[in-house]
């Protein structure tokens, strides 16, 4: 570790900082200084052996047997007395500053020990570019003197501790115990491993995830041991009192006093955003119970609470649980794979009991194989498994599932095996904490602690007028909540308006989040007619003008109107038409909504033997393989027109005959039935001929 002085101009520190993701917000007190420049100590840490670290990571990543490690910890003992630089401020107070640089790091995060922050004093951590700030931290953000920070982007984190004028004789204390060199991340945006998960992972805002809005609100990403990512979930207890319990995996365990709990880090849309979404964090927890044979760990968040629980602004939810050991008929997992934004995975089949992770207890795990091309990855460890009722039944222990191995199973430690194991007590069971009043529940529903949420909602639906036109619409509104800043999401991303148009028929879920971050799901159905189509029976013409079409209309909305057209000047407005000569007839049907469909019907002319006077002739062979001979009776010799048509009325052969015979060659035509007409000015005869080659 190298020790130098860092010169930072006041102009840099006086800039506008971004909104604090962790702490109470605000700006460092260096803005109160009138100094032109501030010199303060700069400690540098050497780059670790990254090749060796990544070789170790390959082993852990394959089976999810530990937190997804992103960093290497440098252990230090840097405090207000042995490091940093003190600077007096014009208001009579003072600041202590220390810059910490990890050579080649992508991110830097810290843990503090022996922390005492008297009222009026403040602690901040930020990067030199002044575009990322953590704090202000007060005493209530710490637990047993410990505090962990979120990941600061880049290779340098600056610590600034402000002492108020009235506390110059009561300065407090703090020690930087760990400086973490972050070496794994996939994003140029701030500190996150944003976008690093496999491309088969589904964002929670996709339509499949909308019914699980509450379970999504409950899931958090953990920074464990200052250098690893896991997933956990808030969880309810039988008092429904919003005690901030978090359930995760025992193999994610480290001292929870400096854990980070990251809330609401997720895409607002189904697609991955172009830059990392915002988030909020709490730090510090106390261990309540944990156990190896079912791989569970239950902690209680201690830092940054409001009225003993997670602040309302964090919009969290406390899911219920099922300890009955009844196999779920389907399951959902919400998780942070590879330290990425929140994802969701689905198993649409019944779960089975198993012992796939080497537990000493048979059937202590739920075994599943993911569906819908979803999966988990390292970093998903500890993620909650929700049954078909949205209740927690386990936490991710391990398995081989990945985007490249979707058929490999995952294993979840069962809540039922963690509830009251034989010989257990409060340190290694869930019941003591999640059933504190001994209610004896085997199942418990979730609890939403947010007050002043919207109480009622209404919606109006515009049906789809014509099938397939996608002209349905819905408008959702609510009363009883804070409408300022409310958003509505039907699966295409949040919007300020509750009106959605261009919808096809079907069922939709609209997620409404009011101005107090209170969510509710509104399920609506867009109705509409079935597709407008027609059918009918055709009666062919067998004698002059005796064809007909009997029309049948399917779907649409009655009453209907009809517009027929046909050969010559034919037209009609009735449903059925009759008295037809051979030919094609077209009908356009219009329903009550203005929807239309157009259909063609062909009436074939199969007039039997005679029209006008009979022309007498012999025809052979019939059927024929191509050549037909026409031989006139002696009395009918003369000039005749010969015409052959198919059954659709198309002319396929014409000729003139002057004499007593004629040969017709249809060898190039398709097999089938044809109509032969022999006629002159006074008479004609039509006969059916069959071509069969």
XYZ file of C-alpha atoms in Angstrom:
693
model
C 0.000 0.000 0.000
C 1.407 3.367 -1.069
C 0.802 6.624 0.775
C 0.704 9.958 -1.080
C -1.093 13.278 -0.919
C -4.006 13.999 -3.235
C -4.632 17.579 -4.331
C -8.301 18.224 -5.071
C -9.530 21.639 -6.088
C -12.522 23.033 -4.273
C -14.209 23.673 -7.606
C -14.406 19.929 -8.204
C -15.952 19.196 -4.850
C -18.439 22.012 -5.147
C -20.150 20.428 -8.152
C -23.555 18.799 -8.178
C -23.558 15.223 -6.929
C -25.978 12.560 -8.053
C -28.812 11.370 -5.850
C -27.520 9.104 -3.082
C -28.445 5.472 -3.563
C -27.421 4.675 0.014
C -27.808 6.932 3.027
C -29.843 10.076 3.611
C -28.685 12.080 0.593
C -27.110 15.511 0.598
C -23.695 16.830 -0.423
C -20.305 16.588 1.287
C -19.477 19.497 3.597
C -16.461 20.447 1.519
C -18.842 22.832 -0.179
C -18.658 24.976 2.965
C -14.911 25.427 2.607
C -13.435 28.696 1.319
C -10.093 27.091 0.528
C -8.850 27.229 -3.069
C -7.531 23.675 -2.904
C -7.459 20.864 -0.386
C -4.540 18.482 0.046
C -5.409 15.134 1.600
C -3.861 11.717 1.906
C -4.127 9.185 -0.896
C -3.566 5.467 -0.196
C -2.909 3.089 -3.080
C -3.397 -0.695 -3.098
C -1.605 -3.061 -5.476
C -3.474 -5.130 -8.040
C -4.184 -8.679 -6.810
C -3.417 -11.851 -8.781
C -6.474 -11.684 -11.013
C -5.654 -14.858 -12.939
C -5.661 -16.887 -9.741
C -8.872 -15.265 -8.534
C -10.686 -15.962 -11.793
C -9.510 -19.577 -11.801
C -11.116 -19.972 -8.376
C -14.260 -18.255 -9.643
C -14.712 -20.833 -12.394
C -15.085 -23.569 -9.795
C -17.598 -21.641 -7.690
C -19.609 -20.358 -10.639
C -20.309 -23.789 -12.077
C -22.361 -25.053 -9.128
C -23.345 -21.790 -7.373
C -21.665 -23.002 -4.185
C -20.927 -19.530 -2.837
C -21.602 -15.847 -3.481
C -20.732 -14.626 -6.970
C -17.364 -13.083 -6.142
C -16.697 -9.764 -7.808
C -13.820 -8.402 -5.737
C -10.691 -8.968 -3.678
C -10.562 -7.626 -0.130
C -7.610 -5.585 1.139
C -7.776 -5.605 4.943
C -6.718 -2.344 6.583
C -6.804 -0.417 9.857
C -7.138 3.166 8.648
C -8.745 5.509 11.164
C -9.098 9.169 12.113
C -5.812 9.111 14.011
C -3.391 7.164 11.785
C -4.402 8.256 8.292
C -6.264 10.852 6.275
C -6.079 14.632 6.420
C -7.957 17.039 8.699
C -9.028 20.446 7.355
C -10.648 23.252 9.332
C -13.812 24.788 7.888
C -14.960 28.382 8.067
C -18.026 27.446 10.136
C -15.841 26.169 12.977
C -16.212 22.530 12.052
C -13.715 20.221 10.356
C -13.512 17.517 7.727
C -11.359 14.389 7.532
C -10.597 13.067 4.045
C -8.887 9.982 2.693
C -8.639 8.771 -0.917
C -8.347 5.018 -1.497
C -7.210 3.736 -4.909
C -7.053 0.116 -6.078
C -4.798 -0.193 -9.104
C -6.790 -1.313 -12.146
C -10.035 -1.790 -10.225
C -13.406 -1.455 -11.909
C -15.152 -0.646 -8.633
C -14.174 0.067 -5.027
C -16.298 -0.551 -1.945
C -15.504 -0.192 1.749
C -16.435 -1.498 5.169
C -16.145 0.615 8.300
C -15.595 -0.646 11.830
C -15.614 0.978 15.281
C -17.924 3.613 13.819
C -19.418 6.248 16.106
C -21.074 9.229 14.385
C -22.343 11.782 16.935
C -25.510 13.649 16.034
C -24.656 16.490 13.652
C -21.662 14.710 12.107
C -21.879 13.074 8.668
C -19.980 10.495 6.618
C -19.807 10.466 2.792
C -18.104 8.228 0.216
C -17.829 9.301 -3.441
C -15.711 9.072 -6.582
C -13.324 11.816 -7.804
C -15.586 12.612 -10.767
C -18.263 13.745 -8.262
C -21.000 11.933 -10.187
C -21.590 9.145 -7.658
C -22.108 9.740 -3.958
C -23.025 7.564 -0.987
C -24.330 9.162 2.194
C -24.863 11.037 4.250
C -24.406 8.268 6.806
C -25.509 8.764 10.397
C -25.218 6.541 13.434
C -28.530 4.819 12.692
C -27.093 3.488 9.426
C -24.542 1.404 11.356
C -24.889 -1.806 13.337
C -22.512 -2.601 16.189
C -20.208 0.074 14.800
C -20.047 -1.495 11.336
C -21.109 -0.149 7.959
C -20.684 -1.485 4.424
C -20.892 0.709 1.343
C -22.223 0.179 -2.129
C -19.780 -0.158 -5.024
C -18.184 3.125 -6.144
C -17.438 3.173 -9.902
C -13.821 3.398 -10.969
C -10.647 2.676 -9.036
C -10.864 5.395 -6.360
C -13.192 6.040 -3.439
C -12.905 9.233 -1.388
C -13.996 9.140 2.250
C -15.113 12.389 3.844
C -16.112 12.687 7.493
C -17.617 15.956 8.691
C -17.488 17.092 12.309
C -19.990 19.799 13.261
C -18.693 22.824 15.229
C -20.519 21.740 18.373
C -18.814 18.323 18.220
C -15.178 19.412 18.011
C -14.715 17.912 21.456
C -16.789 14.846 20.537
C -15.478 13.918 17.109
C -16.582 10.283 17.061
C -14.597 7.491 15.444
C -14.365 5.288 12.375
C -11.979 2.737 10.902
C -11.752 1.603 7.293
C -11.460 -2.153 7.796
C -11.788 -3.414 4.221
C -11.068 -1.919 0.804
C -12.477 -4.157 -1.941
C -10.870 -4.206 -5.395
C -13.722 -4.952 -7.820
C -12.424 -6.937 -10.776
C -15.628 -8.404 -12.252
C -18.285 -6.181 -13.825
C -19.843 -5.904 -17.261
C -20.967 -2.315 -17.330
C -19.375 1.014 -17.981
C -22.251 2.541 -16.037
C -21.370 3.012 -12.369
C -20.601 -0.013 -10.230
C -23.015 -2.679 -11.373
C -22.493 -5.982 -13.162
C -25.281 -4.682 -15.380
C -25.911 -6.880 -18.412
C -23.487 -9.591 -17.320
C -26.032 -12.390 -17.003
C -26.725 -14.793 -19.859
C -29.029 -13.706 -22.663
C -31.699 -16.255 -21.730
C -32.492 -14.416 -18.480
C -35.923 -12.741 -18.467
C -36.371 -9.239 -17.044
C -38.995 -8.996 -14.321
C -40.942 -6.352 -16.280
C -41.699 -8.789 -19.113
C -45.378 -9.775 -19.448
C -44.731 -13.149 -17.784
C -43.522 -11.345 -14.670
C -46.407 -8.915 -14.211
C -48.544 -11.255 -12.022
C -45.603 -11.510 -9.591
C -45.213 -7.781 -8.880
C -45.254 -8.284 -5.095
C -42.684 -11.085 -5.190
C -40.482 -8.888 -7.383
C -40.739 -6.033 -4.858
C -39.585 -8.400 -2.112
C -36.393 -9.631 -3.766
C -33.072 -7.913 -3.003
C -29.474 -8.281 -4.111
C -26.926 -8.865 -1.345
C -23.316 -7.756 -1.158
C -21.843 -10.335 1.209
C -18.366 -10.339 2.687
C -17.638 -7.070 0.852
C -16.756 -9.029 -2.285
C -19.622 -11.329 -3.318
C -23.148 -11.093 -4.701
C -26.090 -13.250 -3.612
C -29.864 -12.853 -3.711
C -32.348 -12.781 -0.856
C -35.957 -11.957 -0.096
C -37.883 -10.112 2.544
C -40.187 -12.543 4.378
C -43.302 -12.121 6.512
C -43.949 -13.344 10.051
C -47.217 -14.217 11.804
C -47.386 -10.811 13.510
C -47.581 -9.081 10.111
C -45.456 -6.293 11.585
C -42.937 -5.724 8.754
C -39.954 -6.902 10.783
C -37.196 -6.609 8.137
C -36.213 -10.275 7.947
C -34.304 -11.416 4.848
C -34.077 -15.086 3.846
C -31.066 -16.201 1.821
C -28.700 -19.181 1.556
C -26.352 -20.264 4.322
C -23.530 -20.618 1.809
C -23.814 -16.834 1.265
C -23.091 -16.187 4.941
C -20.446 -13.788 6.187
C -20.616 -11.199 8.940
C -23.993 -9.568 8.104
C -23.166 -6.362 9.985
C -21.604 -4.976 6.788
C -23.931 -6.577 4.235
C -25.540 -4.354 1.594
C -29.191 -4.896 0.617
C -29.968 -3.453 -2.809
C -33.662 -2.830 -3.563
C -35.490 -2.241 -6.862
C -32.535 -2.723 -9.187
C -34.450 -3.804 -12.268
C -35.449 -2.786 -15.764
C -38.697 -0.856 -16.158
C -39.291 -2.683 -19.463
C -38.987 -6.189 -20.823
C -35.854 -5.327 -22.777
C -32.520 -4.488 -21.193
C -32.103 -0.728 -20.767
C -29.272 1.136 -22.413
C -27.878 2.208 -19.043
C -28.124 0.852 -15.547
C -31.361 1.508 -13.639
C -31.262 3.348 -10.322
C -31.617 1.570 -6.990
C -31.729 2.156 -3.245
C -29.770 0.329 -0.554
C -29.662 -0.395 3.150
C -26.615 -1.674 5.002
C -26.081 -3.829 8.049
C -27.958 -6.745 9.568
C -27.877 -9.106 12.501
C -27.938 -12.880 12.204
C -31.096 -14.542 13.476
C -30.645 -18.169 12.450
C -28.876 -20.346 9.910
C -28.406 -24.037 9.201
C -26.231 -26.083 6.870
C -28.383 -29.215 6.190
C -31.117 -27.110 4.547
C -28.781 -24.219 3.585
C -30.847 -21.338 4.966
C -29.778 -18.076 6.556
C -32.179 -15.579 8.138
C -30.960 -12.078 8.995
C -32.679 -8.911 10.152
C -31.744 -5.604 8.528
C -30.595 -3.051 11.105
C -29.221 -0.021 9.245
C -31.175 2.849 7.733
C -34.592 1.711 8.984
C -37.571 4.001 9.501
C -39.906 3.104 12.361
C -38.150 -0.228 12.662
C -38.635 -1.360 9.079
C -37.647 -0.682 5.478
C -38.590 2.885 4.448
C -41.893 3.157 2.574
C -40.079 4.828 -0.314
C -38.295 1.527 -0.982
C -41.664 -0.020 -1.940
C -40.889 -3.442 -0.543
C -43.189 -6.363 0.193
C -43.048 -9.218 2.711
C -44.059 -12.522 1.035
C -45.731 -15.291 2.960
C -44.469 -18.848 3.200
C -45.566 -22.498 3.164
C -43.846 -24.922 5.543
C -46.141 -27.888 4.804
C -43.734 -29.757 2.491
C -46.561 -30.075 -0.058
C -44.990 -30.212 -3.542
C -45.798 -27.016 -5.465
C -47.577 -27.535 -8.765
C -45.407 -24.812 -10.327
C -42.782 -22.344 -9.152
C -41.251 -18.930 -9.804
C -37.846 -17.575 -8.817
C -36.835 -13.891 -8.726
C -33.077 -13.400 -8.638
C -29.968 -11.368 -9.529
C -27.869 -13.648 -11.783
C -24.164 -12.826 -11.902
C -24.836 -9.613 -10.000
C -27.082 -8.346 -12.802
C -30.421 -6.541 -12.655
C -33.403 -8.490 -11.343
C -34.621 -11.439 -13.444
C -37.435 -13.991 -13.190
C -37.507 -17.739 -13.930
C -40.365 -20.231 -14.239
C -40.947 -23.937 -13.679
C -44.393 -24.764 -15.057
C -44.374 -28.312 -13.704
C -44.750 -29.906 -10.284
C -41.621 -29.917 -8.102
C -40.089 -33.059 -6.653
C -38.185 -33.715 -3.433
C -34.490 -34.490 -3.782
C -31.088 -34.540 -2.144
C -28.984 -33.158 -4.950
C -26.488 -31.027 -3.011
C -25.080 -33.628 -0.672
C -27.184 -32.776 2.381
C -27.157 -35.215 5.268
C -30.961 -35.055 5.245
C -32.884 -36.908 2.548
C -35.476 -34.932 0.566
C -34.364 -31.626 2.085
C -34.464 -29.863 -1.292
C -36.910 -29.040 -4.049
C -35.637 -30.150 -7.458
C -36.748 -28.385 -10.621
C -35.841 -27.765 -14.252
C -36.623 -24.304 -15.580
C -39.130 -23.631 -18.368
C -39.792 -20.736 -20.809
C -36.041 -20.664 -21.640
C -35.241 -19.197 -18.207
C -32.520 -20.167 -15.757
C -30.413 -19.117 -12.763
C -26.702 -18.358 -12.510
C -24.071 -17.665 -9.845
C -25.338 -14.657 -7.920
C -28.813 -16.202 -7.871
C -27.803 -18.152 -4.748
C -30.227 -17.595 -1.892
C -32.990 -16.412 -4.212
C -36.550 -17.164 -3.092
C -38.598 -19.965 -4.634
C -42.283 -19.041 -4.775
C -45.018 -21.646 -5.196
C -48.142 -21.271 -7.330
C -49.670 -19.125 -4.539
C -46.739 -16.702 -4.390
C -45.487 -18.073 -1.050
C -41.835 -18.863 -0.313
C -41.084 -22.590 -0.149
C -37.287 -22.518 -0.423
C -34.066 -20.663 -1.234
C -31.565 -21.504 -3.978
C -28.881 -23.894 -2.770
C -27.187 -24.726 -6.068
C -27.355 -26.626 -9.332
C -26.072 -26.658 -12.878
C -28.722 -24.573 -14.644
C -27.389 -21.910 -17.005
C -28.159 -20.417 -20.399
C -25.937 -23.045 -21.975
C -27.508 -25.879 -19.963
C -31.222 -25.162 -19.606
C -32.080 -28.801 -18.922
C -29.827 -29.075 -15.865
C -31.716 -29.052 -12.525
C -31.481 -26.573 -9.668
C -31.996 -27.375 -5.990
C -33.659 -25.239 -3.312
C -33.382 -25.784 0.424
C -36.909 -26.406 1.729
C -38.595 -24.021 4.159
C -40.308 -27.098 5.619
C -36.939 -28.640 6.563
C -35.724 -25.339 8.022
C -38.859 -24.746 10.101
C -38.296 -26.859 13.236
C -35.542 -29.402 12.586
C -35.102 -32.059 15.257
C -33.045 -30.714 18.149
C -33.076 -27.155 16.814
C -33.445 -23.872 18.685
C -33.719 -20.191 17.809
C -30.238 -20.173 16.252
C -30.961 -22.801 13.593
C -34.691 -22.790 12.833
C -37.169 -20.476 11.121
C -40.204 -21.009 13.353
C -38.868 -19.014 16.318
C -38.604 -15.898 14.157
C -41.365 -16.306 11.570
C -43.995 -17.579 14.031
C -43.139 -15.475 17.102
C -46.633 -15.723 18.606
C -46.823 -19.512 18.104
C -49.817 -19.196 15.794
C -49.019 -22.610 14.353
C -49.506 -21.637 10.709
C -48.429 -24.010 7.990
C -49.061 -21.292 5.410
C -48.970 -17.506 5.701
C -49.911 -14.891 3.124
C -47.765 -11.880 2.357
C -47.899 -8.479 4.034
C -47.759 -5.066 2.354
C -46.627 -2.472 4.908
C -47.006 0.623 2.778
C -49.576 3.038 4.213
C -51.901 5.405 2.315
C -51.951 3.193 -0.722
C -54.630 3.605 -3.333
C -57.835 2.154 -1.963
C -60.071 1.700 -4.993
C -59.677 1.665 -8.721
C -62.031 1.791 -11.668
C -61.548 1.001 -15.299
C -63.435 1.297 -18.544
C -62.959 -0.968 -21.522
C -63.503 -0.326 -25.218
C -64.013 -3.695 -26.935
C -62.324 -4.588 -30.166
C -64.958 -3.746 -32.809
C -63.687 -6.020 -35.551
C -61.703 -9.178 -35.023
C -58.006 -8.588 -35.717
C -58.254 -4.787 -35.955
C -56.454 -4.265 -32.575
C -58.657 -1.284 -31.748
C -59.546 -2.224 -28.164
C -58.671 0.134 -25.306
C -58.727 0.368 -21.510
C -58.541 3.317 -19.131
C -57.618 2.732 -15.466
C -58.027 5.318 -12.713
C -57.944 5.177 -8.927
C -58.998 7.037 -5.805
C -57.754 6.959 -2.249
C -54.045 7.224 -3.028
C -51.509 9.789 -4.159
C -52.140 10.401 -7.849
C -49.138 12.712 -8.216
C -46.449 10.879 -10.150
C -48.539 7.723 -10.568
C -47.532 5.297 -13.312
C -49.428 2.635 -15.239
C -47.802 -0.372 -16.910
C -49.557 -2.924 -19.115
C -46.296 -4.694 -19.955
C -44.866 -2.121 -22.341
C -43.207 0.050 -19.690
C -44.528 2.613 -17.183
C -46.442 5.647 -18.417
C -48.175 8.577 -16.769
C -51.519 7.937 -18.465
C -53.861 5.127 -17.481
C -55.181 4.813 -21.041
C -53.929 2.047 -23.327
C -55.137 1.668 -26.920
C -54.399 -0.506 -29.925
C -55.233 -3.662 -27.954
C -56.404 -6.983 -29.326
C -58.873 -9.227 -27.546
C -57.560 -10.893 -24.388
C -56.807 -10.506 -20.680
C -54.339 -7.843 -19.518
C -52.806 -6.933 -16.154
C -52.180 -3.237 -15.540
C -49.697 -2.504 -12.736
C -50.628 0.791 -11.076
C -48.043 2.474 -8.819
C -49.228 5.635 -7.120
C -47.156 8.623 -6.030
C -46.331 6.931 -2.712
C -44.871 3.936 -4.599
C -47.882 1.812 -3.612
C -48.571 -0.825 -6.283
C -51.697 -2.726 -7.250
C -52.568 -5.041 -10.116
C -55.713 -4.408 -12.167
C -56.853 -7.292 -14.379
C -59.024 -6.323 -17.352
C -60.516 -8.230 -20.265
C -60.784 -6.813 -23.765
C -63.747 -8.503 -25.427
C -64.850 -8.475 -29.037
C -66.611 -10.475 -31.715
C -65.257 -13.594 -33.292
C -63.935 -13.344 -36.823
C -66.554 -12.454 -39.457
C -66.633 -15.192 -42.104
C -69.163 -16.723 -44.502
C -70.011 -20.113 -45.890
C -72.847 -21.489 -47.909
C -74.341 -24.065 -50.167
C -74.243 -23.638 -53.935
C -76.923 -25.077 -56.213
C -75.551 -25.394 -59.740
C -77.557 -24.479 -62.852
C -79.095 -27.641 -64.332
C -81.746 -25.951 -66.423
C -81.798 -22.368 -67.507
C -81.314 -19.932 -64.565
C -82.085 -22.313 -61.696
C -78.798 -21.890 -59.758
C -78.775 -20.572 -56.164
C -76.508 -19.648 -53.217
C -77.724 -20.170 -49.635
C -75.412 -17.975 -47.512
C -74.433 -18.585 -43.866
C -72.680 -15.890 -41.785
C -70.345 -16.775 -38.881
C -69.008 -14.445 -36.171
C -69.269 -10.676 -36.315
C -72.076 -8.664 -34.720
C -75.621 -8.818 -36.082
C -77.571 -7.445 -37.894
C -75.854 -7.892 -41.228
C -76.266 -6.299 -44.658
C -75.451 -7.955 -47.972
C -74.221 -6.639 -51.319
C -74.138 -9.178 -54.179
C -72.701 -8.773 -57.665
C -72.425 -11.260 -60.494
C -72.360 -11.868 -64.247
C -73.652 -9.045 -66.334
C -75.457 -6.485 -64.220
C -76.563 -8.892 -61.502
C -76.961 -7.398 -58.001
C -78.891 -8.283 -54.830
C -79.125 -7.276 -51.153
C -80.690 -10.416 -49.700
C -78.845 -13.045 -47.679
C -79.630 -15.825 -50.168
C -79.850 -15.503 -53.948
C -81.558 -17.733 -56.531
C -82.589 -17.865 -60.192
C -78.948 -17.823 -61.193
C -77.208 -18.655 -64.426
C -73.760 -20.161 -64.277
C -70.955 -17.826 -63.203
C -69.133 -16.285 -60.239
C -71.083 -14.298 -57.644
C -69.439 -12.041 -55.050
C -70.979 -11.027 -51.728
C -69.748 -8.406 -49.244
C -71.227 -8.838 -45.763
C -71.160 -5.873 -43.355
C -71.995 -6.317 -39.663
C -73.382 -3.839 -37.128
C -69.864 -2.593 -36.243
C -68.949 -1.911 -39.859
C -66.755 -4.999 -40.128
C -66.759 -6.547 -43.603
C -65.871 -9.766 -45.334
C -66.017 -10.583 -49.055
C -66.503 -14.065 -50.505
C -66.829 -15.485 -54.041
C -69.201 -18.331 -54.930
C -69.196 -20.140 -58.305
C -72.397 -21.516 -59.779
C -71.550 -24.122 -62.404
C -73.793 -24.506 -65.436
C -74.535 -28.197 -65.932
C -77.596 -27.813 -68.133
C -78.554 -31.353 -69.151
C -79.368 -31.841 -72.777
C -81.180 -29.136 -74.600
C -81.651 -25.429 -74.841
C -83.628 -24.098 -77.788
C -83.837 -26.784 -80.476
C -81.829 -29.959 -80.046
C -78.673 -30.453 -82.135
C -78.353 -34.158 -82.857
C -74.855 -35.635 -82.887
C -72.917 -38.621 -81.642
C -69.923 -38.285 -79.298
C -67.224 -40.931 -78.787
C -65.274 -42.096 -76.939
C -66.562 -40.664 -73.639
C -64.713 -40.890 -71.285
C -61.601 -40.356 -73.391
C -57.874 -40.124 -72.834
C -57.744 -36.915 -74.848
C -59.461 -37.164 -78.265
C -63.238 -36.828 -78.653
C -65.074 -37.323 -81.997
C -68.215 -35.373 -82.870
C -70.308 -36.919 -85.719
C -73.461 -35.101 -86.859
C -76.684 -36.755 -87.948
C -77.347 -36.382 -91.662
C -80.223 -34.012 -91.040
C -78.054 -31.619 -88.971
C -75.064 -31.198 -91.203
C -73.922 -27.586 -91.559
C -71.915 -24.825 -89.792
C -71.627 -25.204 -85.975
C -69.590 -23.599 -83.197
C -67.884 -25.973 -80.770
C -66.920 -24.807 -77.263
C -65.514 -26.763 -74.298
C -65.516 -25.232 -70.776
C -64.402 -26.506 -67.396
C -66.770 -26.609 -64.418
C -65.730 -23.101 -63.359
C -66.964 -21.757 -66.694
C -63.516 -21.210 -68.175
C -63.308 -21.835 -71.937
C -60.591 -24.397 -72.718
C -61.322 -25.176 -76.394
C -63.140 -23.550 -79.354
C -63.527 -24.531 -82.984
C -65.845 -24.256 -85.991
C -67.281 -27.292 -87.779
C -68.611 -27.309 -91.346
C -69.439 -30.834 -92.268
C -70.470 -34.050 -90.664
C -67.629 -34.573 -88.106
C -64.990 -32.920 -85.935
C -62.149 -34.145 -83.702
C -61.523 -32.413 -80.355
C -58.044 -32.856 -78.810
C -57.889 -32.165 -75.045
C -54.705 -34.145 -74.446
C -52.947 -31.110 -72.953
C -55.729 -30.441 -70.448
C -56.079 -31.751 -66.908
C -58.175 -34.782 -66.134
C -61.718 -33.978 -65.091
C -65.239 -33.218 -66.226
C -65.852 -30.672 -68.983
C -68.924 -29.302 -70.740
C -69.144 -29.601 -74.579
C -71.483 -27.197 -76.375
C -72.359 -27.574 -80.061
C -74.478 -24.705 -81.365
C -75.590 -22.609 -84.293
C -77.951 -19.684 -84.629
C -81.040 -21.806 -84.032
C -80.112 -24.574 -81.639
C -77.571 -25.956 -79.255
C -76.803 -29.058 -77.250
C -74.594 -29.323 -74.130
C -73.109 -32.644 -73.073
C -70.846 -33.647 -70.192
C -67.506 -35.169 -71.255
C -64.893 -36.807 -69.064
C -61.145 -36.595 -69.694
C -59.281 -39.482 -68.089
C -55.709 -40.048 -69.216
